[in-house]
């Protein structure tokens, strides 16, 4: 935790009234400018419960590894049911006072967190890239600024809920249990925590076991921002810890982002418990290129759609549908472009393709690529030299694929693209919708009418036209079918954290 306490802006609660007397800020606001210059990773982290780091009751810890070097970065505590109990109790105790705090004061805490994230952007970006393997250019220009933007955006809503839900009274749901995956660790934490807090809820959040560090840094940051103890609790562990959180009777709402398989287990676990739940799950997006599209730009869109974050993206454009007349040209351009991508050290700002997040994920990608070859699809891989240590996978595309191939049906969650062709818009729509998922999709064409016609027929929650992978906190994100239920971001995302009454 930051030790330097140089400036002390007034406690927003104390300065403006509205806080319970016993709910003063425990820690003064303590920006640590030096933190922006170094990625400070402690050798070990406890669980962040009630505003302080504590050991797990069992004393157990597990290692978090840099996937680009295979070196252990830190050891983090493994939470078991007794620890989950403690975290939920802390969140419950904090809930009343936090909820009673004047809404504009709650908003100020969110703004503070957003500003501190901006001040420490460099440290967060470096740690995100070390723990998860993503290129520093992405963590610096995407993950951290987007996380700050989510806190700013939701800070703004805190005292405007009556305008968000006109004619209805919005009250918080209570204690939210939040579980996130490893592909955007800080950003997913922001997506979860910011709306929950803005609406007056308190949270217990569990990051993924392979990428816990930026959530733990965020815990430090909330303490530095003076956030009252217990409002945000961060517990680390793997699936069993997540399951203990889901099944805890003191939880009022579960917000889960992760695989469809685990999402289904969670839905079964909360059935008939009265727990609210939102599930952001997997995807297998269709990225459709019509022959009237600007092809050079479309190829950049395809590259961004599938190789951004090594393809560890739920809404990745992992199924490319190209109109037959331009398929040869698009594939040739794409193959040339793939050779120019820089693969290697995630901390090098020229890197385009970083490390695969974990050995387990690398093995999953390799297994599905083998299946693609065995099932008869034609593989094209770029020729980059792979570093000797770490987990790496070359940008890969498959042509001559069939709808029945595993590589066109299953989420690979790696830098692997399956390409199919189509002749007519109807055929493109039919193929695009032929998936159990429904998270995202994209269309490239120079005809506005075609954009409206095709996107209107696609069964996917997020659709892009002549661009891909664009995000904004004002815009709801979420899927249909096996991609989940509920939305995050925008007004729809806020609604998931309130009970509405007349
Ligand atoms: P995962 O489902 O294995 O794990 C996600 C989280 O759930 C982790 O924190 C994990 O520890 C926890 N978990 C595992 N088993 C659990 C259980 N039984 N009960 C409760 N929690 C449990 O997914 P992953 O491999 O970490 O992430 C990749 C998946 O996430 C992909 O399928 C991807 O599409 C999806 N994802 C979806 C979105 C979205 O917004 N729709 C965003 C990012 C990732």
Coordinates of C-alpha atoms and ligand atoms in Angstrom, one line a residue:
X1 CA 0.0 0.0 0.0
X2 CA 1.2 3.5 -0.7
X3 CA 3.1 4.8 2.3
X4 CA 3.6 8.4 1.2
X5 CA 0.9 10.7 2.4
X6 CA 1.8 14.0 0.9
X7 CA -1.4 15.8 0.2
X8 CA -4.7 15.6 2.0
X9 CA -7.6 16.9 0.0
X10 CA -10.7 17.0 2.3
X11 CA -12.6 13.9 3.1
X12 CA -15.6 14.2 0.8
X13 CA -17.9 12.6 3.3
X14 CA -16.8 14.9 6.1
X15 CA -16.7 18.0 4.1
X16 CA -20.2 17.7 2.7
X17 CA -22.0 15.8 5.3
X18 CA -24.2 12.8 4.7
X19 CA -21.8 10.1 6.0
X20 CA -22.6 8.0 9.1
X21 CA -20.4 9.1 12.0
X22 CA -18.7 5.7 12.2
X23 CA -18.1 5.8 8.4
X24 CA -15.3 8.3 8.2
X25 CA -12.5 7.7 5.8
X26 CA -9.9 5.3 7.4
X27 CA -7.1 6.5 5.2
X28 CA -6.4 10.0 3.9
X29 CA -6.1 10.5 0.2
X30 CA -2.5 9.8 -0.6
X31 CA -1.5 10.0 -4.2
X32 CA 1.9 8.4 -4.7
X33 CA 3.5 10.1 -7.7
X34 CA 6.6 7.8 -7.5
X35 CA 4.3 4.9 -8.1
X36 CA 3.9 6.0 -11.7
X37 CA 7.5 5.3 -12.3
X38 CA 7.8 1.8 -11.1
X39 CA 5.7 -1.3 -11.3
X40 CA 5.8 -2.3 -7.6
X41 CA 4.8 -5.9 -7.2
X42 CA 5.0 -7.2 -3.6
X43 CA 6.5 -10.7 -3.2
X44 CA 3.2 -11.7 -1.6
X45 CA -0.4 -10.4 -1.3
X46 CA -3.1 -11.2 1.2
X47 CA -6.8 -10.9 0.7
X48 CA -8.2 -7.4 0.7
X49 CA -10.9 -7.5 3.3
X50 CA -12.4 -4.6 5.2
X51 CA -9.8 -2.1 3.9
X52 CA -6.7 -4.1 4.7
X53 CA -4.7 -7.0 3.4
X54 CA -5.0 -10.1 5.5
X55 CA -3.7 -13.7 5.2
X56 CA -6.1 -16.5 4.2
X57 CA -7.3 -18.4 7.2
X58 CA -5.6 -21.5 5.9
X59 CA -2.4 -19.6 5.1
X60 CA -2.4 -21.1 1.6
X61 CA -1.0 -19.2 -1.3
X62 CA -0.5 -19.7 -5.0
X63 CA 1.9 -18.2 -7.5
X64 CA 1.1 -15.8 -10.3
X65 CA 3.4 -16.2 -13.3
X66 CA 4.6 -13.9 -16.0
X67 CA 3.6 -15.8 -19.2
X68 CA 6.3 -14.2 -21.3
X69 CA 9.1 -15.4 -19.0
X70 CA 7.5 -18.2 -16.9
X71 CA 8.9 -16.4 -13.8
X72 CA 6.8 -16.1 -10.6
X73 CA 5.8 -12.5 -10.1
X74 CA 4.2 -12.9 -6.7
X75 CA 2.4 -15.3 -4.4
X76 CA -1.2 -14.5 -3.6
X77 CA -3.5 -15.8 -0.9
X78 CA -6.0 -18.6 -1.7
X79 CA -9.4 -17.8 -0.2
X80 CA -11.5 -20.6 1.2
X81 CA -15.0 -20.5 2.5
X82 CA -14.0 -19.0 5.9
X83 CA -12.3 -16.1 4.0
X84 CA -15.3 -15.6 1.7
X85 CA -17.4 -15.4 4.8
X86 CA -15.2 -12.7 6.2
X87 CA -15.3 -10.7 3.0
X88 CA -19.0 -11.0 2.6
X89 CA -19.5 -9.9 6.3
X90 CA -17.3 -6.9 5.7
X91 CA -19.2 -5.9 2.6
X92 CA -22.5 -6.4 4.5
X93 CA -21.4 -4.2 7.4
X94 CA -20.3 -1.4 4.9
X95 CA -23.5 -1.7 2.9
X96 CA -25.8 0.4 5.1
X97 CA -23.4 3.3 5.6
X98 CA -22.3 3.3 2.0
X99 CA -25.8 3.3 0.8
X100 CA -26.8 6.1 3.2
X101 CA -23.9 8.3 2.1
X102 CA -25.2 11.2 0.0
X103 CA -25.1 10.0 -3.6
X104 CA -23.0 12.9 -4.8
X105 CA -20.3 11.9 -2.2
X106 CA -20.3 8.3 -3.4
X107 CA -19.7 9.7 -6.9
X108 CA -16.7 11.7 -5.6
X109 CA -15.0 8.5 -4.5
X110 CA -15.5 7.0 -8.0
X111 CA -14.0 10.2 -9.5
X112 CA -11.0 9.9 -7.1
X113 CA -10.5 6.3 -8.1
X114 CA -10.6 7.3 -11.8
X115 CA -8.1 10.1 -11.3
X116 CA -5.7 7.9 -9.3
X117 CA -5.9 5.3 -12.0
X118 CA -4.9 8.0 -14.5
X119 CA -2.0 9.1 -12.3
X120 CA -0.8 5.6 -11.9
X121 CA -1.6 4.5 -15.4
X122 CA 1.9 3.5 -16.2
X123 CA 2.3 1.3 -13.2
X124 CA -1.0 -0.4 -13.9
X125 CA -0.2 -0.9 -17.6
X126 CA 3.2 -2.5 -16.8
X127 CA 1.8 -4.9 -14.2
X128 CA -1.1 -5.8 -16.5
X129 CA 1.3 -6.7 -19.3
X130 CA 3.6 -8.6 -16.9
X131 CA 0.9 -10.6 -15.3
X132 CA -1.3 -11.3 -18.4
X133 CA 1.1 -11.2 -21.4
X134 CA -0.7 -8.5 -23.3
X135 CA 1.3 -5.9 -25.3
X136 CA 2.1 -2.8 -23.3
X137 CA 0.6 -0.7 -26.1
X138 CA -2.7 -2.3 -25.5
X139 CA -2.6 -2.1 -21.7
X140 CA -1.4 1.5 -21.9
X141 CA -3.8 2.8 -24.6
X142 CA -6.8 0.6 -24.0
X143 CA -7.1 -1.3 -20.7
X144 CA -6.1 1.4 -18.2
X145 CA -7.7 4.4 -19.9
X146 CA -10.9 2.4 -20.4
X147 CA -10.9 1.4 -16.7
X148 CA -10.6 5.0 -15.6
X149 CA -13.3 6.0 -18.1
X150 CA -15.7 3.5 -16.5
X151 CA -15.1 5.0 -13.0
X152 CA -15.6 8.5 -14.4
X153 CA -18.7 7.5 -16.3
X154 CA -20.3 5.8 -13.3
X155 CA -19.2 8.5 -10.9
X156 CA -21.4 10.8 -12.9
X157 CA -24.4 8.5 -12.5
X158 CA -24.2 8.2 -8.7
X159 CA -26.4 11.2 -8.0
X160 CA -28.5 11.0 -11.1
X161 CA -30.2 7.7 -10.8
X162 CA -33.6 9.4 -10.7
X163 CA -32.9 10.6 -14.2
X164 CA -31.6 7.2 -15.3
X165 CA -34.8 5.6 -14.2
X166 CA -37.5 8.3 -14.5
X167 CA -40.6 7.9 -12.4
X168 CA -39.1 5.0 -10.4
X169 CA -37.1 4.8 -7.3
X170 CA -33.8 3.0 -7.6
X171 CA -32.4 1.3 -4.5
X172 CA -29.2 -0.8 -4.4
X173 CA -29.4 -4.5 -4.6
X174 CA -27.0 -5.1 -1.6
X175 CA -23.8 -7.1 -1.6
X176 CA -22.6 -8.0 -5.1
X177 CA -20.3 -11.1 -5.6
X178 CA -18.3 -10.4 -8.8
X179 CA -16.1 -12.9 -10.7
X180 CA -13.9 -12.0 -13.6
X181 CA -11.7 -13.7 -16.2
X182 CA -8.1 -13.2 -17.1
X183 CA -8.2 -11.5 -20.5
X184 CA -8.9 -7.9 -19.3
X185 CA -8.2 -8.1 -15.6
X186 CA -8.3 -4.5 -14.6
X187 CA -10.9 -3.4 -17.1
X188 CA -13.3 -6.2 -16.1
X189 CA -12.8 -5.2 -12.4
X190 CA -13.7 -1.6 -13.4
X191 CA -16.8 -2.8 -15.4
X192 CA -18.0 -4.6 -12.3
X193 CA -17.0 -2.4 -9.4
X194 CA -17.8 1.1 -10.8
X195 CA -21.6 0.6 -11.5
X196 CA -22.1 -1.4 -8.3
X197 CA -20.6 1.4 -6.2
X198 CA -22.3 4.1 -8.1
X199 CA -25.7 2.6 -7.2
X200 CA -24.9 2.1 -3.5
X201 CA -23.9 -1.5 -3.4
X202 CA -20.8 -3.0 -1.8
X203 CA -18.8 -5.7 -3.5
X204 CA -16.6 -8.8 -3.1
X205 CA -14.7 -9.3 -6.3
X206 CA -12.6 -12.3 -7.3
X207 CA -10.1 -11.9 -10.1
X208 CA -9.0 -14.9 -12.2
X209 CA -6.2 -17.0 -10.7
X210 CA -3.7 -16.3 -13.5
X211 CA -4.1 -12.5 -13.4
X212 CA -4.8 -11.3 -9.8
X213 CA -2.2 -8.5 -9.6
X214 CA -4.0 -5.4 -11.1
X215 CA -7.1 -6.2 -9.0
X216 CA -4.9 -6.2 -5.9
X217 CA -3.3 -3.0 -7.0
X218 CA -6.7 -1.6 -7.5
X219 CA -7.5 -2.6 -3.9
X220 CA -4.5 -0.6 -2.8
X221 CA -5.7 2.3 -4.9
X222 CA -9.2 2.3 -3.4
X223 CA -7.6 2.5 0.1
X224 CA -5.4 5.4 -1.1
X225 CA -8.5 7.0 -2.4
X226 CA -9.9 6.8 1.1
X227 CA -12.8 4.5 0.1
X228 CA -14.4 3.3 3.4
X229 CA -13.3 -0.2 4.5
X230 CA -15.5 -3.0 3.3
X231 CA -17.0 -1.2 0.3
X232 CA -14.7 -3.1 -2.0
X233 CA -13.2 -6.4 -1.0
X234 CA -10.9 -8.4 -3.3
X235 CA -10.4 -12.1 -2.7
X236 CA -8.1 -14.3 -4.7
X237 CA -8.4 -18.0 -5.6
X238 CA -9.5 -20.3 -8.4
X239 CA -12.9 -21.9 -9.2
X240 CA -13.5 -23.2 -5.7
X241 CA -13.2 -19.7 -4.3
X242 CA -15.6 -18.4 -7.0
X243 CA -18.0 -21.2 -6.3
X244 CA -17.9 -20.4 -2.5
X245 CA -18.8 -16.8 -3.4
X246 CA -21.6 -17.7 -5.7
X247 CA -23.1 -20.0 -3.0
X248 CA -22.7 -17.7 -0.1
X249 CA -26.1 -16.9 1.4
X250 CA -25.0 -13.3 2.2
X251 CA -24.7 -12.4 -1.5
X252 CA -27.6 -10.6 -3.2
X253 CA -26.3 -10.5 -6.7
X254 CA -23.7 -12.4 -8.8
X255 CA -22.0 -10.6 -11.7
X256 CA -19.9 -13.1 -13.7
X257 CA -17.7 -12.8 -16.7
X258 CA -16.1 -16.0 -18.0
X259 CA -16.7 -19.1 -19.9
X260 CA -20.2 -20.4 -20.9
X261 CA -19.5 -23.6 -19.1
X262 CA -18.9 -22.0 -15.7
X263 CA -21.8 -19.5 -16.5
X264 CA -24.2 -22.4 -16.8
X265 CA -23.0 -23.9 -13.5
X266 CA -23.5 -20.5 -11.8
X267 CA -27.0 -20.2 -13.3
X268 CA -27.9 -23.6 -11.8
X269 CA -26.4 -22.6 -8.5
X270 CA -28.4 -19.4 -8.1
X271 CA -31.7 -20.9 -9.5
X272 CA -34.5 -20.4 -6.9
X273 CA -32.2 -18.6 -4.4
X274 CA -33.6 -15.1 -5.3
X275 CA -30.0 -13.9 -6.1
X276 CA -29.9 -11.5 -9.0
X277 CA -27.4 -12.5 -11.7
X278 CA -25.8 -11.3 -14.9
X279 CA -23.6 -13.5 -17.0
X280 CA -21.1 -12.3 -19.6
X281 CA -19.9 -15.4 -21.4
X282 CA -18.2 -16.7 -24.5
X283 CA -18.5 -15.8 -28.1
X284 CA -17.7 -16.8 -31.7
X285 CA -18.4 -13.6 -33.6
X286 CA -19.0 -13.4 -37.3
X287 CA -17.0 -10.7 -39.1
X288 CA -18.6 -10.2 -42.5
X289 CA -16.7 -8.6 -45.4
X290 CA -18.7 -7.7 -48.5
X291 CA -17.1 -7.3 -51.8
X292 CA -17.9 -3.5 -51.9
X293 CA -16.0 -2.9 -48.7
X294 CA -12.8 -0.9 -48.6
X295 CA -10.6 -4.0 -48.5
X296 CA -7.4 -2.5 -47.0
X297 CA -9.3 -1.0 -44.1
X298 CA -11.3 -4.2 -43.7
X299 CA -8.0 -6.2 -43.5
X300 CA -6.9 -3.9 -40.6
X301 CA -10.3 -4.5 -39.0
X302 CA -9.8 -8.3 -39.3
X303 CA -6.3 -8.1 -37.8
X304 CA -7.7 -6.0 -34.9
X305 CA -10.7 -8.3 -34.6
X306 CA -8.8 -11.5 -34.1
X307 CA -5.2 -10.6 -33.0
X308 CA -6.0 -7.9 -30.4
X309 CA -4.9 -9.2 -27.0
X310 CA -3.7 -12.5 -28.7
X311 CA -7.4 -13.2 -29.5
X312 CA -8.2 -13.6 -25.8
X313 CA -11.3 -11.5 -26.4
X314 CA -14.9 -12.7 -25.8
X315 CA -16.1 -10.6 -28.7
X316 CA -13.2 -11.4 -31.1
X317 CA -14.1 -11.6 -34.8
X318 CA -13.0 -15.2 -34.8
X319 CA -15.2 -16.4 -37.8
X320 CA -14.5 -14.4 -40.9
X321 CA -17.2 -14.5 -43.6
X322 CA -15.9 -13.1 -46.9
X323 CA -17.9 -12.6 -50.0
X324 CA -16.7 -15.1 -52.7
X325 CA -15.6 -12.5 -55.3
X326 CA -13.0 -11.0 -53.0
X327 CA -12.1 -14.0 -50.8
X328 CA -8.7 -14.6 -52.6
X329 CA -7.7 -11.0 -52.4
X330 CA -8.7 -10.6 -48.7
X331 CA -6.8 -13.8 -47.7
X332 CA -3.7 -12.8 -49.7
X333 CA -3.7 -9.3 -48.1
X334 CA -4.3 -10.8 -44.7
X335 CA -1.4 -13.3 -45.0
X336 CA 0.9 -10.5 -46.0
X337 CA -0.2 -8.3 -43.1
X338 CA 0.2 -11.2 -40.6
X339 CA 3.9 -11.4 -41.5
X340 CA 4.4 -7.8 -40.4
X341 CA 3.0 -8.3 -36.9
X342 CA 5.7 -8.0 -34.2
X343 CA 5.5 -11.0 -31.8
X344 CA 7.4 -11.0 -28.5
X345 CA 8.2 -9.1 -25.3
X346 CA 4.9 -7.7 -24.1
X347 CA 6.8 -4.8 -22.5
X348 CA 8.2 -3.6 -25.8
X349 CA 6.0 -0.8 -27.2
X350 CA 6.4 -2.1 -30.7
X351 CA 4.9 -5.5 -29.9
X352 CA 1.6 -6.4 -31.6
X353 CA 1.3 -10.0 -30.3
X354 CA 2.2 -10.7 -26.7
X355 CA 2.3 -14.0 -24.8
X356 CA -0.5 -16.4 -24.4
X357 CA -2.0 -15.9 -20.9
X358 CA -1.1 -19.3 -19.4
X359 CA 0.2 -22.7 -20.3
X360 CA -3.3 -24.2 -20.0
X361 CA -4.7 -21.7 -22.5
X362 CA -1.8 -22.4 -24.9
X363 CA -2.5 -26.1 -24.7
X364 CA -6.2 -25.4 -25.4
X365 CA -5.3 -23.4 -28.5
X366 CA -2.9 -26.0 -29.7
X367 CA -5.5 -28.8 -29.3
X368 CA -8.1 -26.9 -31.3
X369 CA -5.7 -26.0 -34.0
X370 CA -4.7 -29.7 -34.3
X371 CA -8.4 -30.5 -34.6
X372 CA -8.8 -28.0 -37.4
X373 CA -6.0 -29.6 -39.4
X374 CA -7.3 -33.1 -38.7
X375 CA -10.8 -32.1 -39.8
X376 CA -9.4 -31.0 -43.1
X377 CA -9.2 -27.2 -42.9
X378 CA -6.1 -25.5 -44.5
X379 CA -3.8 -23.8 -42.1
X380 CA -1.7 -20.7 -42.7
X381 CA 0.6 -19.5 -40.0
X382 CA 2.9 -16.5 -40.0
X383 CA 6.6 -17.1 -39.7
X384 CA 7.6 -15.1 -36.6
X385 CA 10.4 -16.6 -34.5
X386 CA 9.1 -17.5 -31.1
X387 CA 10.9 -16.6 -27.9
X388 CA 12.5 -19.6 -26.2
X389 CA 10.8 -19.1 -22.8
X390 CA 7.2 -18.3 -22.2
X391 CA 3.9 -19.2 -23.9
X392 CA 3.5 -18.1 -27.5
X393 CA 1.3 -18.8 -30.5
X394 CA 1.8 -17.5 -34.0
X395 CA -1.0 -15.6 -35.8
X396 CA -3.0 -18.4 -37.6
X397 CA -5.8 -18.5 -40.1
X398 CA -7.7 -21.4 -41.5
X399 CA -9.3 -21.5 -45.0
X400 CA -11.4 -24.3 -46.5
X401 CA -13.3 -24.6 -43.3
X402 CA -16.7 -26.1 -42.8
X403 CA -19.5 -25.1 -40.5
X404 CA -19.1 -28.4 -38.8
X405 CA -15.5 -28.0 -37.9
X406 CA -14.6 -27.5 -34.2
X407 CA -12.6 -24.4 -35.2
X408 CA -15.7 -22.7 -36.6
X409 CA -18.0 -23.8 -33.8
X410 CA -15.9 -23.5 -30.6
X411 CA -14.4 -20.5 -28.9
X412 CA -10.6 -20.8 -29.3
X413 CA -9.7 -17.7 -27.4
X414 CA -6.4 -17.3 -29.2
X415 CA -5.0 -15.7 -32.3
X416 CA -6.7 -18.1 -34.7
X417 CA -9.2 -17.2 -37.4
X418 CA -11.6 -19.5 -39.3
X419 CA -12.5 -18.2 -42.8
X420 CA -15.6 -19.1 -44.7
X421 CA -17.1 -17.6 -47.9
X422 CA -20.6 -16.6 -48.9
X423 CA -22.4 -15.4 -52.0
X424 CA -25.4 -13.4 -50.9
X425 CA -26.3 -11.3 -47.8
X426 CA -28.9 -13.9 -46.8
X427 CA -26.2 -16.7 -46.9
X428 CA -23.9 -14.5 -44.8
X429 CA -26.6 -13.9 -42.2
X430 CA -27.6 -17.5 -42.1
X431 CA -23.9 -18.6 -41.5
X432 CA -23.3 -15.8 -39.0
X433 CA -26.3 -16.8 -36.9
X434 CA -25.4 -20.5 -37.1
X435 CA -23.7 -20.6 -33.6
X436 CA -24.8 -21.2 -30.1
X437 CA -23.2 -17.8 -29.2
X438 CA -24.6 -14.3 -29.8
X439 CA -22.1 -11.8 -28.3
X440 CA -20.9 -9.7 -31.2
X441 CA -20.4 -9.3 -34.9
X442 CA -19.1 -6.9 -37.6
X443 CA -20.0 -5.9 -41.1
X444 CA -17.8 -4.2 -43.7
X445 CA -19.5 -2.6 -46.8
X446 CA -19.8 0.8 -48.3
X447 CA -23.6 0.6 -48.5
X448 CA -25.5 2.0 -45.6
X449 CA -28.6 0.1 -46.4
X450 CA -26.7 -3.1 -46.3
X451 CA -25.3 -2.3 -42.9
X452 CA -28.8 -1.8 -41.5
X453 CA -30.2 -4.8 -43.3
X454 CA -27.5 -7.2 -42.2
X455 CA -26.9 -5.9 -38.6
X456 CA -30.7 -5.9 -38.1
X457 CA -30.7 -9.6 -38.9
X458 CA -27.7 -10.7 -36.8
X459 CA -28.6 -12.2 -33.4
X460 CA -25.7 -10.6 -31.4
X461 CA -25.6 -8.1 -28.6
X462 CA -22.8 -5.9 -29.9
X463 CA -22.4 -5.0 -33.6
X464 CA -19.8 -2.9 -35.4
X465 CA -20.0 -1.5 -38.9
X466 CA -16.7 -0.7 -40.8
X467 CA -14.8 -1.0 -37.5
X468 CA -14.3 -3.6 -34.8
X469 CA -13.6 -3.9 -31.1
X470 CA -14.6 -0.4 -30.2
X471 CA -15.8 0.2 -26.6
X472 CA -17.3 2.9 -24.6
X473 CA -18.7 3.0 -21.1
X474 CA -21.9 4.6 -22.3
X475 CA -22.6 1.6 -24.5
X476 CA -24.2 -1.6 -23.2
X477 CA -22.3 -4.8 -23.7
X478 CA -23.6 -8.3 -23.5
X479 CA -24.9 -11.3 -25.4
X480 CA -27.8 -13.4 -26.5
X481 CA -28.1 -17.2 -26.4
X482 CA -25.1 -18.9 -24.8
X483 CA -23.2 -15.6 -24.6
X484 CA -25.0 -14.8 -21.4
X485 CA -27.7 -12.6 -20.0
X486 CA -27.8 -9.0 -18.8
X487 CA -25.8 -6.0 -20.0
X488 CA -22.8 -4.1 -18.6
X489 CA -22.2 -0.5 -19.4
X490 CA -24.6 2.3 -20.2
X491 CA -28.0 2.6 -18.6
X492 CA -28.7 -1.1 -19.1
X493 CA -25.6 -1.9 -17.0
X494 CA -26.7 0.3 -14.2
X495 CA -30.1 -1.4 -14.1
X496 CA -28.4 -4.6 -13.1
X497 CA -27.3 -3.0 -9.8
X498 CA -30.6 -1.5 -8.6
X499 CA -34.0 -2.6 -7.5
X500 CA -36.6 -0.4 -9.1
X501 CA -39.9 0.6 -7.5
X502 CA -42.6 3.1 -8.2
Ligands
LIG1 P1 -13.6 -19.3 -16.6 O1 -15.0 -19.4 -16.7 O2 -12.8 -20.5 -16.6 O3 -13.2 -18.4 -15.4 C1 -13.7 -17.1 -15.2 C2 -13.7 -16.8 -13.7 O4 -14.6 -17.7 -13.0 C3 -12.3 -17.0 -13.0 O5 -12.2 -16.0 -12.0 C4 -12.4 -18.4 -12.4 O6 -11.6 -18.6 -11.3 C5 -13.9 -18.4 -12.0 N1 -14.5 -19.7 -11.8 C6 -14.1 -20.9 -12.4 N2 -14.9 -21.9 -12.0 C7 -15.9 -21.4 -11.2 C8 -17.0 -21.9 -10.6 N3 -17.4 -23.1 -10.6 N4 -17.8 -21.0 -9.8 C9 -17.5 -19.7 -9.8 N5 -16.4 -19.2 -10.4 C10 -15.6 -20.0 -11.1 O7 -13.2 -18.4 -17.9 P2 -11.7 -17.8 -18.3 O8 -11.0 -18.9 -18.9 O9 -11.1 -17.1 -17.1 O10 -12.1 -16.6 -19.3 C11 -12.3 -16.9 -20.6 C12 -13.8 -16.9 -20.9 O11 -14.4 -15.6 -20.5 C13 -14.1 -17.0 -22.4 O12 -15.1 -17.9 -22.6 C14 -14.5 -15.6 -22.7 O13 -15.3 -15.5 -23.8 C15 -15.2 -15.1 -21.5 N6 -15.3 -13.7 -21.4 C16 -16.5 -13.1 -21.7 C17 -16.7 -11.7 -21.6 C18 -18.0 -11.1 -21.9 O14 -18.1 -9.9 -21.5 N7 -19.0 -11.7 -22.4 C19 -15.6 -10.9 -21.4 C20 -14.3 -11.5 -21.2 C21 -14.2 -12.9 -21.2

